[in-house]
mmCIF file of C-alpha atoms in Angstrom:
data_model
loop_
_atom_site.group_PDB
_atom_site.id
_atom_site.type_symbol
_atom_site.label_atom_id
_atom_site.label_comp_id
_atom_site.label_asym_id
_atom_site.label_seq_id
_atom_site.Cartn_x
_atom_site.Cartn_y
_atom_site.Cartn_z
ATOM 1 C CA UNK A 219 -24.608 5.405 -7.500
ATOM 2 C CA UNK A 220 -22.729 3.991 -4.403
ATOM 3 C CA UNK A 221 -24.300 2.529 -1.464
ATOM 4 C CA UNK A 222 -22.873 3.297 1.902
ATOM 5 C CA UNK A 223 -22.847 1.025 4.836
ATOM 6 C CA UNK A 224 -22.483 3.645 7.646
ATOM 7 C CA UNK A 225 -21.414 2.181 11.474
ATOM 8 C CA UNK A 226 -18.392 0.870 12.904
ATOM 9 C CA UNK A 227 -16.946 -2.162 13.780
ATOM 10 C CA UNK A 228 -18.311 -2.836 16.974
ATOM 11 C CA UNK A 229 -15.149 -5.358 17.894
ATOM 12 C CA UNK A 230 -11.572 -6.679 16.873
ATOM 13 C CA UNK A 231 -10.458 -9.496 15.196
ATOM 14 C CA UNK A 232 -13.882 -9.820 13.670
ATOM 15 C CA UNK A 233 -17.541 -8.450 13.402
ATOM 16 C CA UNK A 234 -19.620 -11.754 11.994
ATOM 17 C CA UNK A 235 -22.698 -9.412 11.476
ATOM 18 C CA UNK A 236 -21.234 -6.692 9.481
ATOM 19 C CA UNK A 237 -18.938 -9.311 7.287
ATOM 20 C CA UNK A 238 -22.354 -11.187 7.028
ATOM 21 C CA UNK A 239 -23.934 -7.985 5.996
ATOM 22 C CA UNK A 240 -20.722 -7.172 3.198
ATOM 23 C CA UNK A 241 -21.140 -10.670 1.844
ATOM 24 C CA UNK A 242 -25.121 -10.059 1.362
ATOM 25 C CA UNK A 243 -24.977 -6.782 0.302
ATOM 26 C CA UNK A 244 -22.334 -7.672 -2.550
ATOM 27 C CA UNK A 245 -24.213 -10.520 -3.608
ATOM 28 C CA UNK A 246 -27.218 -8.497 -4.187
ATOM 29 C CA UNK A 247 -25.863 -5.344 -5.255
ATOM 30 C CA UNK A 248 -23.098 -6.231 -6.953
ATOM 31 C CA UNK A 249 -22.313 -3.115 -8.925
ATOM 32 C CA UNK A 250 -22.803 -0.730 -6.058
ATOM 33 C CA UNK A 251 -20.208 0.265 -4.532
ATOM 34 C CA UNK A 252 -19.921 -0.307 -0.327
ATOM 35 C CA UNK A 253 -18.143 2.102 1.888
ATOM 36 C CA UNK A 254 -17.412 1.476 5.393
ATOM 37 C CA UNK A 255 -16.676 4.214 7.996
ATOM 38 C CA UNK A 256 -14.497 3.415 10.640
ATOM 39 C CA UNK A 257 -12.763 4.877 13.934
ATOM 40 C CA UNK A 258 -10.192 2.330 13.274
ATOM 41 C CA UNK A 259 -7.372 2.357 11.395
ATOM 42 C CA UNK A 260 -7.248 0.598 8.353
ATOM 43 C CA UNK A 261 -4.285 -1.371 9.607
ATOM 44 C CA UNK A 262 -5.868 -2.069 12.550
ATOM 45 C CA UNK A 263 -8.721 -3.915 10.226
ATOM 46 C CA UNK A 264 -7.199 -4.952 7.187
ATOM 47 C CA UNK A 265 -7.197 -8.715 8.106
ATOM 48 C CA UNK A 266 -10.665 -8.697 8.508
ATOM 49 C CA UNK A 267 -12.403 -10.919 5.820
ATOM 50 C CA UNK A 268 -14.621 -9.111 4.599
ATOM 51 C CA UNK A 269 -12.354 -6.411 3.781
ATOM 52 C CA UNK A 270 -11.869 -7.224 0.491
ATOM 53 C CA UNK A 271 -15.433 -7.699 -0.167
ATOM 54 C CA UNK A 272 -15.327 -3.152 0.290
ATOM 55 C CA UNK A 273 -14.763 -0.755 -2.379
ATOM 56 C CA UNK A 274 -13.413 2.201 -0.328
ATOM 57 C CA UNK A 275 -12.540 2.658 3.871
ATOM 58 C CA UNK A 276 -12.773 5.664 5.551
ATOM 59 C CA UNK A 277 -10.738 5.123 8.166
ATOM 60 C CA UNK A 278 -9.625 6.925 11.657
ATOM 61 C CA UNK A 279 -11.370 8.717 14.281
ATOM 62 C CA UNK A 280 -12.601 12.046 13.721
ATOM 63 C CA UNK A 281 -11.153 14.704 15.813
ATOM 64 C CA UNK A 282 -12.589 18.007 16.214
ATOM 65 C CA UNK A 283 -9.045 20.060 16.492
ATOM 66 C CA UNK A 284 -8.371 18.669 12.699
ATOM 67 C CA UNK A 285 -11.823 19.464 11.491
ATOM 68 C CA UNK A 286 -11.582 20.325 7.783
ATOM 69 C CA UNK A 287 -14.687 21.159 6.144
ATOM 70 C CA UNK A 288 -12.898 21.136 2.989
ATOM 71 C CA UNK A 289 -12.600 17.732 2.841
ATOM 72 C CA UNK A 290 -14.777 15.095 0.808
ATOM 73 C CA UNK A 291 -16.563 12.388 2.869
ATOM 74 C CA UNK A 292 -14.290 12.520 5.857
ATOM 75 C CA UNK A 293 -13.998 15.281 8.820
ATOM 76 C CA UNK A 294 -11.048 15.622 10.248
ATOM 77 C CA UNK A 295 -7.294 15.595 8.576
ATOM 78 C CA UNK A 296 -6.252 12.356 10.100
ATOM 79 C CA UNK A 297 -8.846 10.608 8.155
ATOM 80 C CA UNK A 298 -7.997 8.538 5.371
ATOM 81 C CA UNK A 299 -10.202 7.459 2.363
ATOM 82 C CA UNK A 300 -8.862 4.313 1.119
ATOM 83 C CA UNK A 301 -9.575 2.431 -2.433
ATOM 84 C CA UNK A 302 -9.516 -1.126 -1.325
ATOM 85 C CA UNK A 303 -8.948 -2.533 -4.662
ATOM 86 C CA UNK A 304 -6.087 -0.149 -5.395
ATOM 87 C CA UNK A 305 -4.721 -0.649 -2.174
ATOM 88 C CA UNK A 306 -4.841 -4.912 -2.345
ATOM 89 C CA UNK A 307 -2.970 -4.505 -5.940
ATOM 90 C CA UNK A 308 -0.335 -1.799 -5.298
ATOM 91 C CA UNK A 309 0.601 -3.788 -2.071
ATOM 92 C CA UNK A 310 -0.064 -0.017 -0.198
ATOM 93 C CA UNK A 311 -2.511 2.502 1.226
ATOM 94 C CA UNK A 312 -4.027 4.011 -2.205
ATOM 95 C CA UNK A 313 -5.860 6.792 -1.162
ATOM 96 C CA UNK A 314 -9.571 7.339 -3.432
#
């Protein structure tokens, strides 16, 4: 079972409320896995701290023109679903 934290980042450098929210959520969940949905980029957000606290990122704005209902969990083709934990080991973008 995963839990999903659905929103976006409502600011850059940092969102104290959601990484508040990450911390608490792994803490009492701590074999759930947390999504976050994003219009950003993941490089736009990677030095966030609570990053690393995330199991996957599904990153990028959705735009209608690359609308791909074959896709899982994003919408559009310029979306990326990211494995955090992959990605902090292999030093790249690992996609899930």
């Amino acid at each position: 079972m995963q839990f999903k934290f659905l929103g976006r980042l409502s600011k850059l450098p940092n969102d104290e409320k959601t990484s508040m929210l990450v911390q608490e959520l792994k803490e009492k969940f701590p074999h759930k896995d947390i999504w976050l949905y994003t219009g950003y980029t993941y490089e736009q957000i990677s030095s966030l701290p609570f990053i690393s606290m995330l199991d996957v990122v599904c990153d990028g704005r959705f735009e209608v023109d690359k609308f791909d209902p074959k896709l899982h969990w994003v919408g559009s083709s310029n979306q990326r679903v990211i494995d955090i934990k992959g990605t902090k080991r292999e030093g790249r973008i690992v996609l899930f």
